[in-house]
C-alpha positions as MATLAB code, in Angstrom:
seq = 'MAEPGARSHPRPKAAENAQRRREQLLRVATRHFSEMPYDDVSMSVIAKEANVSHGLAFHVFGSKQALFEAVLRGAVEDVNRLIVVDQDVPVERRLRGTLDRFFRHVEESEATFRLGLRAGLGPEEELRRIVSEGQEAAVMLILRVFGITRPNRLARVAVRGWTGSLDRAALAWLEEGRRIRRTEIVALLEATLLETLRQCGYADRLSTS';
ca = [
      20.547   15.630  -48.832;
      21.737   12.118  -49.013;
      23.843   10.999  -51.930;
      22.241    8.569  -54.446;
      22.741    5.017  -53.215;
      23.645    6.122  -49.624;
      22.333    3.710  -47.012;
      20.550    4.748  -43.810;
      21.873    3.473  -40.610;
      18.993    1.582  -38.816;
      19.530    0.347  -35.301;
      21.637   -2.890  -35.515;
      19.488   -5.962  -35.449;
      21.581   -7.459  -32.760;
      20.811   -4.551  -30.511;
      17.102   -4.871  -31.276;
      17.112   -8.616  -30.466;
      19.026   -7.988  -27.203;
      16.492   -5.456  -26.175;
      13.660   -7.703  -27.060;
      15.148  -10.650  -25.006;
      15.696   -8.279  -22.079;
      12.038   -7.160  -22.139;
      10.811  -10.766  -22.349;
      12.941  -11.790  -19.399;
      11.550   -8.899  -17.408;
       7.942   -9.846  -18.315;
       8.411  -13.425  -17.203;
      10.401  -12.335  -14.072;
       7.765   -9.891  -13.018;
       5.176  -12.601  -12.949;
       7.400  -15.052  -11.074;
       8.625  -12.556   -8.398;
       4.960  -11.317   -7.924;
       3.501  -14.882   -7.471;
       6.158  -16.578   -5.284;
       8.725  -15.811   -2.627;
      12.094  -14.587   -3.816;
      13.901  -17.791   -2.775;
      11.579  -19.903   -4.830;
      12.194  -18.018   -8.045;
      14.539  -19.804  -10.471;
      16.563  -18.015  -13.009;
      16.580  -21.237  -15.043;
      12.836  -21.415  -15.177;
      12.603  -17.764  -16.154;
      15.084  -18.134  -18.929;
      13.330  -21.233  -20.280;
       9.904  -19.478  -20.256;
      11.476  -16.456  -21.935;
      13.030  -18.685  -24.592;
      16.595  -17.686  -23.890;
      19.531  -19.645  -22.462;
      20.286  -19.759  -18.812;
      23.747  -18.279  -19.451;
      22.256  -15.428  -21.542;
      19.930  -14.469  -18.649;
      22.829  -14.118  -16.317;
      24.794  -12.201  -18.935;
      21.965   -9.694  -19.314;
      21.274   -9.152  -15.647;
      24.316  -10.573  -13.745;
      22.361  -12.175  -10.960;
      18.917  -13.026   -9.710;
      19.091  -10.092   -7.287;
      19.875   -7.660  -10.107;
      17.001   -9.114  -12.110;
      14.641   -8.575   -9.130;
      15.850   -4.998   -8.782;
      15.131   -4.358  -12.465;
      11.567   -5.821  -12.000;
      11.052   -3.510   -8.991;
      12.224   -0.476  -10.895;
       9.897   -1.313  -13.670;
       6.961   -1.767  -11.250;
       7.707    1.642   -9.717;
       8.035    3.335  -13.139;
       4.665    1.764  -14.188;
       2.937    3.486  -11.267;
       4.553    6.802  -11.902;
       3.545    6.783  -15.526;
      -0.045    6.891  -14.294;
       0.458   10.435  -13.054;
      -0.295   12.531  -16.106;
       0.322   16.257  -15.986;
      -2.061   17.836  -18.590;
      -2.399   21.580  -18.082;
      -5.368   21.636  -20.543;
      -7.433   19.505  -18.115;
      -9.030   21.222  -15.150;
      -7.194   20.751  -11.832;
      -9.844   18.649  -10.203;
      -9.994   16.275  -13.121;
      -6.274   15.886  -13.263;
      -6.026   14.438   -9.783;
      -9.223   12.394  -10.116;
      -8.048   10.851  -13.314;
      -4.687    9.984  -11.803;
      -6.275    8.354   -8.765;
      -8.722    6.446  -10.941;
      -5.885    5.047  -13.092;
      -3.884    4.082   -9.967;
      -6.805    2.024   -8.496;
      -7.411    0.392  -11.838;
      -3.693   -0.478  -11.967;
      -3.839   -1.871   -8.402;
      -6.945   -3.984   -9.312;
      -5.376   -5.310  -12.508;
      -1.840   -5.798  -11.221;
      -2.456   -6.677   -7.612;
       0.481   -9.088   -7.246;
       2.953   -6.541   -8.648;
       1.482   -3.845   -6.424;
       1.934   -6.005   -3.332;
       5.515   -6.836   -4.533;
       6.459   -3.161   -4.408;
       4.938   -2.788   -0.982;
       6.879   -5.740    0.404;
      10.183   -4.476   -1.088;
       9.695   -1.055    0.382;
       9.221   -2.468    3.867;
      11.778   -5.348    3.610;
      15.318   -5.583    5.006;
      17.176   -5.056    1.706;
      18.568   -1.504    1.668;
      18.901   -1.421   -2.149;
      15.252   -2.395   -2.642;
      14.079    0.149   -0.075;
      16.098    2.802   -1.901;
      14.491    1.939   -5.335;
      11.001    2.254   -3.779;
      11.878    5.443   -1.851;
      13.192    7.128   -4.927;
      10.143    6.171   -6.842;
       7.973    7.605   -4.122;
       9.930   10.864   -4.163;
       9.490   11.113   -7.936;
       5.756   10.509   -7.520;
       5.544   13.312   -4.988;
       7.071   15.679   -7.504;
       4.762   14.533  -10.284;
       1.690   14.839   -8.088;
       2.743   18.393   -7.248;
       3.192   19.158  -10.854;
      -0.425   18.155  -11.436;
      -1.278   21.408   -9.610;
       1.432   23.455  -11.351;
       3.698   23.282   -8.240;
       7.249   22.855   -9.542;
       9.158   24.279   -6.564;
       7.145   23.090   -3.525;
       7.951   24.280   -0.046;
       9.408   21.725    2.432;
       6.133   21.252    4.224;
       4.384   20.271    1.059;
       7.005   17.787    0.085;
       6.794   16.082    3.451;
       2.992   16.172    3.597;
       2.464   14.817    0.112;
       5.031   12.074    0.748;
       2.916   11.070    3.774;
      -0.238   11.186    1.653;
       1.371    8.829   -0.954;
       1.989    6.433    1.889;
      -1.624    6.671    2.896;
      -2.652    6.084   -0.684;
      -0.762    2.799   -0.789;
      -2.175    1.724    2.544;
      -5.713    2.603    1.476;
      -5.298    0.626   -1.757;
      -4.067   -2.377    0.148;
      -6.971   -2.193    2.571;
      -9.349   -1.777   -0.415;
      -8.040   -5.038   -1.795;
      -8.148   -6.858    1.489;
     -11.796   -5.680    1.949;
     -12.587   -7.479   -1.244;
     -13.084   -4.163   -3.083;
     -16.477   -3.794   -1.565;
     -16.034   -0.042   -1.428;
     -16.734    1.473   -4.814;
     -13.612    2.807   -6.498;
     -15.252    6.259   -7.075;
     -15.802    6.616   -3.271;
     -12.261    5.926   -2.290;
     -10.948    8.051   -5.085;
     -13.150   11.013   -3.849;
     -11.993   10.628   -0.244;
      -8.293   10.493   -1.159;
      -8.748   13.418   -3.524;
     -10.349   15.531   -0.749;
      -7.602   14.514    1.728;
      -4.802   15.655   -0.665;
      -6.599   18.965   -1.565;
      -6.984   19.833    2.074;
      -3.309   18.847    2.713;
      -2.225   21.296    0.018;
      -4.342   24.088    1.362;
      -2.767   23.630    4.767;
       0.612   23.809    3.037;
      -0.179   27.226    1.562;
      -1.294   26.182   -1.948;
      -5.023   26.996   -1.909;
      -4.658   29.222   -4.956;
      -3.395   26.264   -7.009;
      -6.498   24.088   -6.400;
      -8.898   25.862   -8.632;
      -8.947   26.689  -12.298;
     -10.862   29.970  -11.652;
];
């Protein structure tokens, strides 16, 4: 029990302010990097819009490249947070819900989605690594949706391939003007993954019965 008059130790206000400025810089930078080529993005403009000094922006991130990498990590993490593993939800609804959230995210954050695709295919090794690590994390999360925590090698490779087809299908869906109903493409990709897992030896994990 605390002594009378003892003070709690809240997080220092300076640290809270620093975190808030960092988050604001990332929000502004995400929009800039998503909407224009890398070389056209200005740290000075980002700092001004985020209401911080140019020097502070460089102090927080070190360089424009480091800021871009932070933006990319955030974009990858945003997608992976869509994969919800809820054991109380029937298996078929877990996957369908994840896919529906993914396509809604793609629709609402198209520029950021395209940014991740470009970075994953670009010449920068560090950017490809960030995307690749995010994809591998997504594979393990997707397998956990089915209660698979120690997948065999075939399943890991096959689901990694499926995540690539998911990205390409989402890109094609956007380029087709979203004329295919979201429910239709979700059902197709769901069926494809379920069959993939059956072929990998996990038929018993695909039903709640």
